Amino acid sequence: MTIFKHQNRSRLLTMLLMAMIAFAIELPSAWSQQMVGGRKYNSGNQFYHPLNQRTPPGVAGQWAAISGQVQAGYIQPMQVSLPSKGVVTFYAGSVDRKIQKASPAPIGFSVGYVYRIKISGMPEFPGVELYPTIELIDRLHPPAGLAETYPVPVSLNPEDIELALSGRMVTKVVYLERPQTAVPAKFERQPTLAITAKKNLIAEADLLGRPMAIIRMGGRLPSTRGDDPAFFGSGAPVVELKNNRTQN
Amino acid sequence: MKYYFLALGTLVVVCVGCAADGQQVIDKGNYHAPPAAMMQRPGPMVDGPGPGVLQMLAPPPASAFAARKSQVRFVGPAGMKVGWQVPEGYAENQITAPGRYNFNQGATYRLKLSNIPGRSIPALYPSLQVYPSHPTTDAYLTHNSIPLEITPEDLDQVESNNFVTKVIYLPDEKFQELAIAGVETLVSTRLDPGVDPVAEADRRGTIMAVMRMGNMDLEMPSGNPGNEKVSQVSYDGDAGAHMPPMPIPGNMIGVSTGVPVPSMVGGMGAPGQPAYNPIAGMGPTPAWGMTSTGTPIGLPGPPHLPLGGPASLKSHTIRNRSKVNLPKPVDHFLVDVKQNPAPSLPKPVKYVQYSETHPVHSPGQVSYPRTMAPGPGY
């Protein structure tokens, strides 16, 4: 009888110790899971996005260049389109070296830089001049020799221009659609999705595809008294494209 | 039975030892990156390697595009003339509303508003405090002007001997009503009594400019002929004479003008200097690791940085052979002063504890666009 009691007690003790061993083995992973999901700002499996539409101009491009994920300095063909007609002015290195093109205007921008451009001569907005910026944060990978045929399209709508003229700031992110979710249709105009200010524009674009460029437009004009070199940026390289062969 | 428990205990120790390698007790294994606002700014550890090993074709620092001047747009009333204080007095009629001007950030200016349509006020002398740009307002100030409108209600308040404070700020996302970013203006006369419009605007967003306006005439003759200044120079914008505004000093120690200085402007803080953030790589501050001292023996910079090659010049000696006869400097100099009554102040603060708590994001919790994600190079 005594031996039987001893055996029961030792079994109970063994089970208890085995449970402690199992708990000790599972402890680190359980603890780390609690760290992952246990914070309020990250509840609901939401990611933290360091970049958003309020990030100062140039930061996203700089991060892209430093990360090494994109070929910094690569000349990416772009195409800037206005509502109907108009003139797009690019600044090649300085304010004095202008390149003027009729809309849709092809141009080559370097990845990782911010460019100031001028749009003017729009028949819908007579006398209006605006100075949006384009921050190029990624590049396309077209077949060899067809880079100019597939530029990154930058389209400015009449609604964007009206909002900028009313004193507001318009921020657009051009992204390359995911092939799996892209709509297999040809659009007359570049399709645009509008989101609320409370959402993160870059994160939304990253969700839908690959962010290529950030376009910001407001009503600020260059100073009329003296030079205003800071307004036009750092003098990033601009390459004038001779061919206007585009395929969207 | 003893051996049984001994073996079981050994098994427990071995299993626990394998599961917890000691790091959990001593080192939690967490590595915390600086907060996002700090990572947006270049500096040690957060902005890549130093200049000696920086990649070629890398773009300039992001600060190259940062707004150092804020463009203030005087919306109305249409036809109002805007002048400002200059060293010789006041430059008149520099701008006619609606018009705009680029003011250096981080400074306070004394404006002169005249020819106000429909009013018999000779002139108003408001102060305009232009705040330095902030990471949250940088993009806006680079692309937009700050609208400043003097409304009829403001003029009524000023004529009634009231003091009007207008704060123009960019609201945070949670306070934005519309989808497109735009500024909002808080006016002291529309707030409840006792509510500070500057503090309220600071709570709702980021302040870009503050205008304070009363009806004090700052060009009134003092009444003492001996103290009156006669300006030989006048600047009339209507006649084509333009002069940039002169920043006015704020509430420095010993000087009280009723105009507070902008908060958080580093550097020398001298009036008239553009906003200066003493952060490595920002504005005039050299990037981290850049040499700042030229040494005559061939070393290009601080010895702890891998800059340049080994020194070629091994010695550099200059000997002064001039015969000079200079008296030895005084080694002890004594001046006895006595102030009666002597100053007696409370003990100064000798201990301040300041702690910050930042959110922690492990690699699995942070999402970047593909091009910015840390990983192998291109």
XYZ file of C-alpha atoms in Angstrom:
626
model
C 0.000 0.000 0.000
C 2.819 2.360 0.876
C 4.608 1.533 -2.337
C 1.426 2.281 -4.284
C 1.097 5.726 -2.597
C 4.712 6.478 -3.360
C 4.230 5.544 -6.976
C 1.173 7.831 -7.249
C 3.003 10.709 -5.670
C 6.018 10.303 -7.944
C 3.749 10.159 -11.023
C 2.024 13.344 -9.942
C 5.338 15.002 -9.349
C 6.618 13.837 -12.716
C 3.589 15.269 -14.517
C 4.015 18.547 -12.705
C 7.658 18.779 -13.653
C 6.924 17.875 -17.275
C 4.302 20.638 -17.397
C 6.896 23.061 -16.068
C 9.343 21.921 -18.762
C 6.733 22.411 -21.480
C 5.941 25.882 -20.122
C 9.622 26.788 -20.049
C 10.058 25.691 -23.666
C 7.028 27.673 -24.822
C 7.798 30.718 -22.718
C 10.023 32.672 -25.139
C 7.710 32.347 -28.131
C 4.644 33.166 -26.073
C 6.412 36.179 -24.619
C 7.452 37.475 -28.018
C 3.927 37.095 -29.363
C 2.711 39.187 -26.532
C 5.281 41.834 -27.422
C 4.155 41.843 -31.062
C 0.476 42.216 -30.460
C 0.454 43.788 -27.063
C 0.842 47.451 -28.003
C -1.971 49.812 -28.612
C -0.460 51.598 -31.597
C -0.005 48.290 -33.363
C -3.287 46.684 -32.453
C -5.314 45.026 -35.136
C -2.223 43.722 -36.932
C -1.563 47.182 -38.399
C 1.895 48.025 -39.597
C 3.775 51.137 -38.698
C 4.477 53.254 -41.778
C 7.286 55.773 -41.293
C 6.467 57.572 -44.542
C 3.265 59.403 -45.281
C 2.037 62.320 -47.357
C 3.371 64.783 -44.800
C 6.926 63.536 -44.972
C 9.175 66.425 -46.080
C 9.979 66.424 -49.784
C 13.130 64.496 -50.548
C 13.070 62.088 -47.628
C 11.426 59.212 -49.513
C 13.804 59.621 -52.441
C 16.776 59.777 -50.142
C 15.706 56.659 -48.299
C 15.177 54.877 -51.600
C 18.677 55.818 -52.743
C 20.320 54.870 -49.462
C 18.477 51.573 -49.099
C 20.169 50.255 -52.218
C 16.942 48.705 -53.448
C 16.717 51.078 -56.365
C 19.413 52.210 -58.747
C 20.090 55.743 -57.595
C 20.827 58.076 -60.465
C 18.997 55.971 -63.045
C 17.349 58.207 -65.624
C 13.688 57.284 -65.699
C 11.593 58.585 -68.603
C 8.545 60.523 -67.422
C 5.566 62.045 -69.173
C 3.754 65.027 -67.671
C 0.216 65.589 -68.937
C -2.026 68.586 -68.369
C -5.839 68.606 -68.628
C -5.816 69.349 -72.357
C -3.100 71.622 -73.672
C -0.393 73.606 -72.016
C 3.303 74.068 -71.481
C 5.458 72.181 -69.003
C 8.765 73.772 -68.018
C 11.585 71.712 -66.562
C 14.657 73.172 -64.895
C 17.897 71.430 -65.878
C 20.284 72.126 -63.064
C 19.382 75.766 -62.544
C 16.606 78.237 -63.053
C 18.250 79.694 -66.129
C 18.441 76.406 -68.003
C 14.838 75.765 -68.877
C 13.381 73.018 -71.029
C 9.900 73.841 -72.254
C 7.687 71.153 -73.706
C 4.102 70.996 -74.806
C 1.811 68.662 -72.895
C 2.170 65.662 -72.813
C 5.788 66.453 -72.112
C 8.424 63.669 -72.078
C 11.454 64.121 -69.865
C 14.057 62.025 -68.114
C 14.368 62.357 -64.335
C 16.903 60.793 -62.013
C 15.649 58.400 -59.359
C 15.938 59.696 -55.825
C 15.585 63.418 -56.562
C 12.886 66.045 -56.219
C 12.142 68.204 -59.254
C 10.238 71.482 -59.466
C 8.349 72.006 -62.700
C 6.123 74.784 -63.979
C 2.808 74.266 -65.720
C 1.274 77.124 -67.680
C -0.606 78.000 -70.845
C -3.622 75.886 -69.974
C -6.725 77.057 -71.884
C -8.984 75.987 -68.993
C -7.010 78.205 -66.602
C -5.898 81.285 -68.505
C -2.970 83.094 -66.935
C -2.427 80.464 -64.289
C 1.057 79.249 -63.466
C 1.670 76.555 -60.886
C 4.858 74.980 -59.655
C 4.329 71.382 -58.561
C 7.162 69.054 -57.568
C 7.829 65.477 -58.621
C 9.789 63.183 -56.326
C 10.926 60.056 -58.106
C 11.342 57.125 -55.708
C 11.484 54.088 -57.980
C 12.046 53.068 -61.572
C 10.364 50.887 -64.157
C 12.005 47.835 -65.678
C 10.900 47.812 -69.322
C 12.394 45.560 -71.986
C 15.778 46.684 -73.215
C 15.558 49.668 -75.531
C 11.938 50.441 -74.721
C 12.420 52.688 -71.693
C 11.151 55.786 -73.490
C 8.170 53.885 -74.832
C 6.919 53.214 -71.312
C 7.433 56.357 -69.236
C 6.020 56.998 -65.789
C 2.856 59.025 -66.440
C 2.195 62.109 -64.319
C -1.290 63.441 -64.984
C -2.622 66.659 -63.485
C -6.407 66.956 -63.556
C -8.502 70.132 -63.590
C -9.694 69.244 -60.089
C -6.113 69.161 -58.827
C -5.392 72.574 -60.309
C -8.580 74.089 -58.880
C -7.730 72.767 -55.432
C -4.202 74.169 -55.627
C -5.548 77.535 -56.714
C -7.920 77.565 -53.757
C -4.971 77.414 -51.372
C -5.004 73.735 -50.624
C -2.260 71.238 -51.207
C -2.672 68.245 -53.474
C -0.463 65.197 -53.011
C -0.592 62.325 -55.478
C 1.342 59.087 -55.548
C 1.810 57.363 -58.888
C 2.128 53.626 -58.446
C 2.626 50.646 -60.709
C -0.289 48.297 -60.332
C 0.169 44.756 -59.154
C -0.235 42.477 -62.150
C -2.443 40.175 -60.092
C -4.950 42.892 -59.211
C -4.652 45.298 -62.156
C -7.799 45.940 -64.144
C -7.219 44.577 -67.674
C -8.632 47.613 -69.436
C -7.350 50.641 -71.280
C -8.238 53.986 -69.719
C -8.614 57.271 -71.534
C -7.413 59.122 -68.448
C -5.075 57.961 -65.771
C -7.353 56.408 -63.140
C -7.152 58.202 -59.814
C -8.260 57.053 -56.385
C -9.017 59.711 -53.776
C -8.553 58.910 -50.097
C -9.162 60.898 -46.945
C -6.481 62.934 -45.241
C -6.533 60.587 -42.271
C -5.165 57.724 -44.372
C -1.554 57.220 -45.312
C -1.245 57.909 -49.020
C 2.067 56.145 -49.522
C 0.967 53.092 -47.555
C -2.226 52.873 -49.620
C -0.241 53.096 -52.851
C 2.158 50.479 -51.532
C -0.806 48.253 -50.825
C -2.093 48.583 -54.372
C 1.234 48.347 -56.167
C 4.678 49.879 -56.306
C 4.940 53.634 -55.565
C 6.937 55.320 -58.301
C 6.616 59.057 -57.773
C 5.128 61.577 -55.357
C 3.554 64.681 -56.877
C 2.857 67.667 -54.653
C 1.130 70.799 -55.860
C 0.161 74.010 -54.092
C -0.160 77.682 -54.858
C 3.281 78.913 -53.865
C 5.064 80.966 -56.522
C 8.750 81.862 -56.829
C 9.776 85.189 -55.381
C 9.377 88.116 -57.734
C 12.066 90.121 -55.941
C 15.507 88.735 -56.598
C 16.535 85.191 -57.204
C 14.845 82.329 -55.455
C 17.166 79.375 -56.133
C 15.992 77.377 -53.125
C 12.519 77.275 -54.611
C 13.757 75.281 -57.591
C 15.550 72.611 -55.577
C 19.031 71.195 -55.664
C 19.700 71.146 -59.401
C 19.124 67.467 -60.020
C 20.003 66.143 -63.494
C 17.346 66.394 -66.195
C 17.676 64.553 -69.494
C 15.764 65.798 -72.496
C 14.251 62.902 -74.379
C 14.223 63.267 -78.138
C 11.759 60.549 -78.981
C 8.155 60.905 -78.047
C 7.147 57.298 -78.418
C 4.875 56.449 -75.569
C 2.606 53.526 -74.959
C 0.317 53.625 -71.957
C 14.077 7.259 -5.971
C 16.818 9.767 -5.251
C 18.497 9.042 -8.575
C 15.146 9.312 -10.278
C 14.593 12.869 -9.030
C 18.205 13.747 -9.691
C 17.827 12.691 -13.326
C 14.523 14.517 -13.598
C 16.016 17.685 -12.148
C 18.938 17.487 -14.546
C 16.483 17.164 -17.417
C 14.607 20.239 -16.214
C 17.781 22.284 -16.007
C 18.933 21.165 -19.452
C 15.563 21.875 -21.106
C 15.140 25.266 -19.500
C 18.732 26.102 -20.353
C 18.156 25.239 -24.003
C 14.935 27.227 -24.190
C 16.251 30.319 -22.430
C 19.826 31.024 -23.366
C 20.293 33.755 -20.847
C 19.636 36.582 -23.275
C 16.122 36.904 -21.970
C 17.414 37.657 -18.515
C 20.392 39.873 -19.255
C 19.693 41.268 -22.723
C 16.166 41.371 -24.014
C 17.410 41.132 -27.587
C 15.456 44.202 -28.698
C 17.159 46.844 -30.783
C 15.340 50.139 -30.887
C 15.724 52.420 -33.863
C 15.291 56.160 -33.283
C 11.768 57.516 -33.659
C 10.512 58.177 -37.168
C 10.777 61.953 -36.859
C 14.415 61.585 -35.936
C 15.089 59.117 -38.727
C 13.811 61.606 -41.249
C 16.767 63.759 -40.369
C 20.301 62.851 -41.278
C 22.754 62.181 -38.551
C 24.872 59.490 -36.952
C 23.480 55.978 -37.202
C 20.330 56.961 -39.021
C 21.414 58.296 -42.344
C 23.808 55.765 -43.718
C 27.564 55.774 -43.511
C 29.842 58.784 -43.374
C 31.025 60.674 -46.410
C 34.119 58.539 -46.852
C 32.080 55.544 -47.899
C 28.953 57.214 -49.258
C 27.634 55.807 -52.490
C 28.275 57.660 -55.670
C 25.317 59.298 -57.367
C 23.491 59.479 -54.077
C 20.995 62.343 -54.037
C 21.614 65.368 -51.889
C 20.230 65.468 -48.373
C 16.522 65.795 -48.193
C 16.968 69.123 -46.501
C 18.130 70.613 -49.802
C 14.501 71.106 -50.697
C 13.326 72.234 -47.302
C 11.654 75.608 -47.155
C 13.807 78.201 -45.415
C 11.440 81.000 -46.281
C 7.709 81.088 -45.805
C 5.642 82.778 -48.450
C 2.962 84.913 -46.805
C 0.056 85.833 -49.022
C -1.768 88.983 -47.969
C -5.238 88.086 -49.165
C -7.108 91.205 -48.268
C -8.740 93.600 -48.017
C -7.938 94.269 -51.655
C -6.039 97.499 -52.147
C -4.493 97.552 -48.677
C -0.847 98.586 -48.686
C 1.627 96.513 -46.714
C 4.935 97.891 -45.552
C 7.367 96.819 -42.886
C 10.033 98.016 -40.544
C 13.507 98.524 -41.956
C 16.625 99.825 -40.231
C 15.865 103.444 -41.192
C 12.219 103.366 -40.191
C 9.389 101.931 -42.216
C 9.355 100.938 -45.879
C 5.983 101.991 -47.198
C 3.735 100.341 -49.769
C 5.934 97.364 -50.424
C 3.024 95.127 -51.331
C -0.533 95.828 -52.400
C -3.045 93.214 -51.299
C -3.590 90.694 -52.718
C 0.133 90.104 -52.861
C 2.776 87.840 -51.430
C 6.261 88.010 -49.979
C 8.860 85.473 -48.841
C 9.824 86.040 -45.218
C 12.772 84.373 -43.570
C 11.572 81.804 -41.112
C 12.167 81.986 -37.415
C 11.878 85.744 -37.159
C 9.368 88.358 -36.156
C 8.601 91.341 -38.359
C 6.809 94.617 -37.738
C 4.385 95.319 -40.535
C 2.721 98.549 -41.470
C -0.758 98.297 -42.963
C -2.019 101.474 -44.570
C -4.633 102.664 -47.062
C -7.111 100.168 -45.696
C -10.189 100.477 -47.932
C -13.289 101.789 -46.212
C -11.522 102.656 -42.985
C -10.279 105.887 -41.583
C -7.436 104.213 -39.731
C -4.186 105.923 -40.723
C -2.048 102.837 -40.254
C -1.791 99.660 -38.231
C 1.448 98.147 -37.014
C 0.928 94.446 -36.416
C 3.759 92.053 -35.711
C 4.123 88.955 -37.826
C 5.869 86.004 -36.306
C 6.998 83.502 -38.956
C 7.637 80.111 -37.438
C 10.361 77.809 -38.684
C 9.288 74.887 -40.786
C 8.696 71.574 -39.109
C 8.730 68.084 -40.619
C 4.949 68.185 -40.586
C 4.754 71.539 -42.385
C 7.790 71.274 -44.643
C 5.923 69.803 -47.591
C 3.129 72.346 -47.251
C 5.409 75.363 -46.972
C 7.465 74.190 -49.926
C 4.392 74.170 -52.120
C 1.949 76.637 -50.596
C 1.763 80.147 -49.290
C 0.397 81.108 -45.891
C -2.850 83.035 -46.370
C -3.194 86.091 -44.143
C -6.410 88.043 -44.366
C -7.405 91.087 -42.346
C -11.159 90.767 -42.099
C -13.618 93.604 -41.349
C -14.257 91.939 -37.997
C -10.566 92.163 -37.142
C -10.543 95.845 -38.015
C -13.671 96.441 -35.933
C -12.005 94.790 -32.972
C -8.844 96.836 -33.376
C -10.807 100.076 -33.672
C -12.613 99.101 -30.471
C -9.277 99.008 -28.687
C -9.096 95.250 -28.654
C -6.072 93.131 -29.317
C -6.345 90.596 -32.112
C -4.152 87.518 -32.403
C -4.402 85.389 -35.525
C -2.700 82.020 -35.613
C -2.334 80.221 -38.918
C -1.596 76.550 -38.530
C -1.662 73.282 -40.401
C -4.045 70.972 -38.538
C -3.117 67.410 -37.697
C -4.821 64.629 -39.581
C -7.335 64.005 -36.846
C -8.438 67.639 -36.945
C -8.675 67.844 -40.727
C -12.169 67.850 -42.038
C -11.429 67.804 -45.747
C -9.496 65.231 -47.697
C -7.002 67.754 -49.080
C -4.572 69.422 -46.724
C -5.248 73.076 -46.020
C -4.448 75.630 -43.364
C -6.798 76.928 -40.710
C -6.793 80.205 -38.827
C -7.606 80.757 -35.179
C -8.569 84.269 -34.135
C -8.445 85.289 -30.505
C -11.663 87.273 -30.752
C -13.622 84.184 -31.769
C -12.413 82.015 -28.935
C -13.779 81.800 -25.446
C -12.288 84.219 -22.931
C -9.107 82.886 -21.432
C -8.304 80.533 -24.301
C -4.850 81.157 -25.702
C -5.099 80.917 -29.512
C -1.432 80.006 -29.829
C -1.722 77.151 -27.358
C -4.971 76.000 -28.927
C -3.488 76.026 -32.431
C -0.438 74.204 -31.152
C -2.721 71.536 -29.759
C -4.567 71.131 -33.027
C -1.611 71.184 -35.395
C 1.634 72.918 -36.293
C 1.822 76.703 -36.231
C 3.214 78.457 -39.287
C 2.611 82.141 -38.541
C 1.159 84.335 -35.802
C -0.006 87.911 -36.286
C -0.719 90.204 -33.369
C -2.492 93.460 -34.068
C -3.528 96.447 -31.988
C -4.150 100.102 -32.687
C -0.927 101.532 -31.286
C 0.683 104.138 -33.518
C 4.376 103.360 -33.636
C 5.290 106.415 -35.700
C 3.785 108.999 -33.403
C 6.139 111.860 -32.527
C 7.495 111.381 -29.075
C 6.903 115.010 -28.095
C 10.483 115.552 -27.117
C 12.162 117.404 -29.996
C 15.580 116.329 -28.868
C 14.761 112.640 -29.127
C 12.963 112.642 -32.448
C 14.735 110.886 -35.240
C 14.695 112.371 -38.690
C 15.010 109.701 -41.347
C 16.922 110.820 -44.390
C 15.974 107.716 -46.321
C 12.497 106.628 -47.318
C 11.386 103.589 -49.204
C 8.126 103.847 -51.093
C 7.177 100.697 -52.924
C 4.847 102.637 -55.216
C 7.882 104.583 -56.406
C 9.806 101.384 -57.020
C 11.887 101.515 -53.848
C 11.845 98.122 -52.239
C 13.630 97.086 -49.079
C 13.544 93.702 -47.360
C 11.966 93.708 -43.918
C 14.078 93.844 -40.802
C 13.336 91.255 -38.151
C 12.683 92.786 -34.790
C 14.009 91.403 -31.543
C 11.573 89.662 -29.308
C 11.436 89.199 -25.589
C 15.105 88.781 -24.896
C 16.531 89.191 -21.445
C 16.356 92.788 -20.493
C 14.464 93.793 -23.635
C 10.720 93.742 -23.636
C 8.819 94.655 -26.769
C 5.757 92.568 -26.167
C 6.633 90.317 -29.068
C 7.690 86.811 -28.090
C 10.475 85.143 -30.002
C 9.635 82.078 -32.056
C 10.152 78.867 -30.243
C 12.803 76.342 -31.199
C 15.148 78.274 -33.407
C 18.657 77.069 -32.821
C 21.944 78.622 -33.717
C 22.914 82.152 -33.022
C 19.337 83.294 -32.805
C 20.211 86.670 -34.187
C 17.366 88.596 -35.755
C 17.446 88.458 -39.513
C 19.175 85.141 -39.743
C 17.240 82.392 -41.510
C 15.902 79.511 -39.493
C 18.775 77.369 -38.407
C 18.337 73.884 -37.122
C 21.594 72.626 -35.653
C 21.170 69.099 -36.970
C 23.955 67.418 -38.895
C 23.385 67.694 -42.614
C 20.575 70.222 -42.265
C 21.046 73.658 -43.710
C 24.401 75.219 -42.911
C 25.330 72.467 -40.483
C 27.852 70.154 -42.152
C 26.949 66.505 -42.561
C 28.040 64.140 -39.891
C 31.671 63.109 -40.291
C 32.673 65.971 -42.547
C 36.048 67.422 -41.739
C 35.965 70.844 -40.248
C 39.598 71.380 -39.345
C 42.456 71.554 -41.823
C 45.620 70.093 -40.367
C 49.035 71.047 -41.785
C 50.528 67.549 -41.658
C 48.425 65.904 -44.331
C 45.770 64.317 -42.210
C 42.516 65.212 -43.856
C 40.318 65.121 -40.823
C 39.454 63.517 -37.510
C 41.621 60.430 -37.076
C 38.684 58.187 -36.153
C 37.101 58.432 -39.589
C 38.278 56.431 -42.569
C 38.837 59.445 -44.753
C 41.590 59.688 -47.306
C 44.907 57.861 -47.327
C 47.818 57.847 -44.899
C 49.573 61.091 -44.091
C 52.437 62.004 -46.388
C 53.850 64.990 -44.528
C 55.482 63.834 -41.327
C 56.563 67.113 -39.779
C 55.580 70.769 -40.057
C 57.543 73.313 -38.004
C 57.391 77.113 -37.932
C 59.988 79.002 -35.857
C 59.687 82.640 -34.923
C 63.159 84.305 -34.924
C 62.005 87.862 -34.201
C 63.567 89.696 -31.305
C 60.744 91.008 -29.285
C 60.595 92.890 -26.075
C 57.250 92.356 -24.513
C 56.592 92.719 -20.827
C 55.412 89.669 -19.055
C 51.701 89.555 -18.612
C 50.268 90.218 -15.219
C 49.846 86.975 -13.430
C 47.623 88.238 -10.640
C 45.223 91.101 -10.910
C 42.914 92.109 -8.160
C 39.796 94.252 -8.268
C 37.619 94.603 -5.232
C 33.986 95.366 -5.894
C 31.132 95.519 -3.499
C 27.447 95.850 -4.129
C 25.152 96.854 -1.356
C 22.722 95.234 -0.936
C 24.224 92.220 -2.606
C 22.037 90.160 -4.916
C 20.286 87.348 -3.170
C 18.503 84.814 -5.303
C 16.978 81.441 -4.598
C 19.080 78.395 -5.241
C 19.168 77.453 -8.890
C 17.790 74.214 -10.186
C 20.492 71.607 -10.145
C 18.595 68.507 -11.171
C 16.102 67.921 -13.962
C 14.889 64.511 -14.942
C 13.636 64.228 -18.478
C 12.532 60.960 -19.987
C 11.017 60.157 -23.357
C 9.076 57.099 -24.341
C 8.944 56.193 -27.988
C 6.940 53.452 -29.630
C 8.902 50.338 -30.420
C 8.484 48.699 -33.806
C 10.158 45.389 -34.468
C 11.105 44.493 -38.051
C 7.882 42.572 -38.581
C 5.795 45.591 -37.667
C 7.257 48.205 -39.995
C 6.131 48.511 -43.589
C 8.086 50.414 -46.229
C 7.578 50.663 -49.952
C 9.752 48.104 -51.663
C 12.402 50.605 -52.616
C 12.959 51.752 -49.056
C 12.919 48.394 -47.312
C 16.208 47.456 -45.671
C 17.817 44.527 -47.423
C 20.420 43.532 -49.981
C 21.536 46.183 -52.425
C 20.439 46.703 -55.937
